[in-house]
Coordinates of C-alpha atoms in Angstrom, one line a residue:
M1 CA 9.0 -14.7 -63.5
T2 CA 5.6 -15.7 -62.1
S3 CA 4.6 -15.3 -58.5
C4 CA 4.9 -19.1 -57.9
A5 CA 8.4 -19.0 -59.5
F6 CA 9.2 -16.0 -57.2
L7 CA 8.3 -18.1 -54.1
D8 CA 10.2 -21.1 -55.5
E9 CA 13.2 -18.8 -56.1
L10 CA 13.1 -17.6 -52.5
R11 CA 12.9 -21.1 -51.1
W12 CA 15.8 -22.3 -53.4
R13 CA 17.9 -19.4 -52.1
G14 CA 17.0 -20.2 -48.5
L15 CA 15.2 -16.9 -48.1
L16 CA 11.8 -18.3 -47.3
H17 CA 11.6 -21.0 -44.7
Q18 CA 7.9 -21.2 -43.9
T19 CA 4.6 -19.5 -44.4
T20 CA 1.2 -19.8 -42.6
D21 CA -0.6 -20.5 -45.9
D22 CA 1.5 -21.4 -48.9
A23 CA -1.4 -21.6 -51.3
G24 CA -3.0 -18.4 -50.0
L25 CA 0.3 -16.5 -50.4
A26 CA 0.8 -17.8 -53.9
S27 CA -2.8 -16.9 -54.8
H28 CA -2.4 -13.4 -53.3
L29 CA 0.8 -12.7 -55.2
S30 CA -0.8 -14.1 -58.4
S31 CA -4.0 -11.9 -58.1
G32 CA -2.4 -8.6 -59.1
T33 CA 0.5 -6.2 -58.5
R34 CA 1.6 -6.2 -54.9
T35 CA 3.8 -3.8 -53.1
A36 CA 6.7 -4.5 -50.7
Y37 CA 9.2 -2.2 -49.1
V38 CA 12.6 -2.5 -47.3
G39 CA 14.1 0.2 -45.2
F40 CA 17.7 1.3 -45.5
D41 CA 19.7 3.4 -43.0
P42 CA 21.7 6.4 -44.4
T43 CA 24.5 6.3 -41.8
A44 CA 27.1 6.0 -44.6
D45 CA 27.3 7.1 -48.2
S46 CA 27.3 3.5 -49.4
L47 CA 25.5 0.3 -48.4
T48 CA 27.0 -2.8 -46.9
I49 CA 27.2 -6.3 -48.3
G50 CA 24.5 -7.1 -45.8
N51 CA 22.1 -4.8 -47.7
F52 CA 22.5 -6.8 -50.9
I53 CA 20.2 -9.6 -49.8
P54 CA 17.1 -7.3 -49.2
I55 CA 17.9 -5.4 -52.4
K56 CA 18.1 -8.7 -54.3
L57 CA 14.8 -9.7 -52.8
L58 CA 13.3 -6.4 -54.1
M59 CA 14.8 -7.2 -57.5
H60 CA 13.2 -10.7 -57.6
F61 CA 9.9 -9.2 -56.3
Q62 CA 9.9 -6.7 -59.2
Q63 CA 10.8 -9.4 -61.8
A64 CA 7.8 -11.3 -60.6
G65 CA 5.6 -8.4 -61.7
H66 CA 5.3 -6.5 -58.4
R67 CA 6.2 -3.0 -57.2
P68 CA 9.3 -2.7 -54.8
I69 CA 9.8 0.3 -52.6
A70 CA 13.2 1.2 -51.2
L71 CA 12.7 3.4 -48.1
L72 CA 15.6 5.5 -47.2
G73 CA 15.6 6.7 -43.6
G74 CA 16.6 10.4 -44.1
G75 CA 14.4 11.3 -41.2
T76 CA 15.0 8.5 -38.8
G77 CA 18.7 8.8 -39.7
L78 CA 18.8 12.2 -38.0
I79 CA 17.6 10.9 -34.6
G80 CA 19.9 8.0 -33.8
D81 CA 19.3 4.3 -33.2
P82 CA 17.6 3.2 -30.0
S83 CA 17.9 -0.5 -30.9
G84 CA 19.4 -1.6 -27.7
K85 CA 23.0 -1.4 -28.8
S86 CA 25.7 -0.9 -26.1
A87 CA 26.6 2.5 -27.5
E88 CA 24.6 5.3 -29.1
R89 CA 25.0 6.0 -32.7
Q90 CA 26.8 9.2 -33.5
L91 CA 24.3 11.9 -34.5
L92 CA 24.9 12.9 -38.1
T93 CA 24.3 16.4 -39.4
R94 CA 21.4 17.0 -41.7
E95 CA 23.8 17.8 -44.6
L96 CA 25.7 14.5 -44.1
V97 CA 22.4 12.4 -44.0
E98 CA 21.2 14.2 -47.2
H99 CA 24.6 13.4 -48.8
N100 CA 24.3 9.7 -47.8
V101 CA 20.7 9.5 -49.1
R102 CA 21.8 11.0 -52.5
S103 CA 24.8 8.6 -52.6
Q104 CA 22.7 5.5 -51.8
R105 CA 20.0 6.5 -54.3
R106 CA 22.5 6.0 -57.1
I107 CA 23.0 2.3 -56.0
F108 CA 19.2 1.6 -56.1
E109 CA 18.9 3.3 -59.5
R110 CA 21.4 0.8 -60.9
L111 CA 19.6 -2.3 -59.5
L112 CA 15.9 -1.6 -59.7
D113 CA 13.7 -0.5 -62.6
F114 CA 12.3 2.9 -62.0
S115 CA 10.6 3.4 -65.4
E116 CA 6.9 4.2 -65.6
G117 CA 4.3 1.5 -65.1
E118 CA 2.5 -0.5 -62.5
R119 CA 5.6 -2.4 -61.3
A120 CA 8.0 0.6 -61.4
A121 CA 10.1 0.7 -58.3
R122 CA 9.8 3.7 -56.0
L123 CA 12.5 5.3 -53.9
V124 CA 11.1 7.2 -50.9
N125 CA 12.8 9.1 -48.1
N126 CA 11.0 9.1 -44.7
L127 CA 12.2 12.7 -44.1
D128 CA 9.6 13.7 -46.7
W129 CA 6.8 13.0 -44.1
L130 CA 8.6 13.0 -40.8
G131 CA 10.3 16.3 -41.4
S132 CA 7.0 18.2 -41.3
L133 CA 5.6 16.7 -38.1
P134 CA 5.2 19.2 -35.3
F135 CA 7.0 18.3 -32.1
I136 CA 3.9 18.1 -29.9
D137 CA 2.1 15.9 -32.3
V138 CA 5.0 13.4 -32.3
L139 CA 5.1 13.4 -28.5
R140 CA 1.3 12.8 -28.3

């Protein structure tokens, strides 16, 4: 799939309504391997049907010759969800979040191509960098 075909596919599926520069976007995507990521919340050991659309988007992005990144929130999943909901999310134990990350990882490994190469998908866990931040540095 070419980059133009990728954009056409997104439009056909109703996933791309408008851009600020259609020609520029197509040119950008056609000028080399690009990278995009989507974040996923490890509050359960599986994903919801609502997660399928962004995963499918990453699949199409990879089929167009680009590099997808699935970002698992192993770090942010430990601190709750301040998104303005009427109730706070239950705080999960570190062990449960790690279990959920491992369980969700299996789903991505079935849907994205993680083999070697420029367009190989990556799976990253934000606990890898958030877990080592000192408390005072975060507050500053």
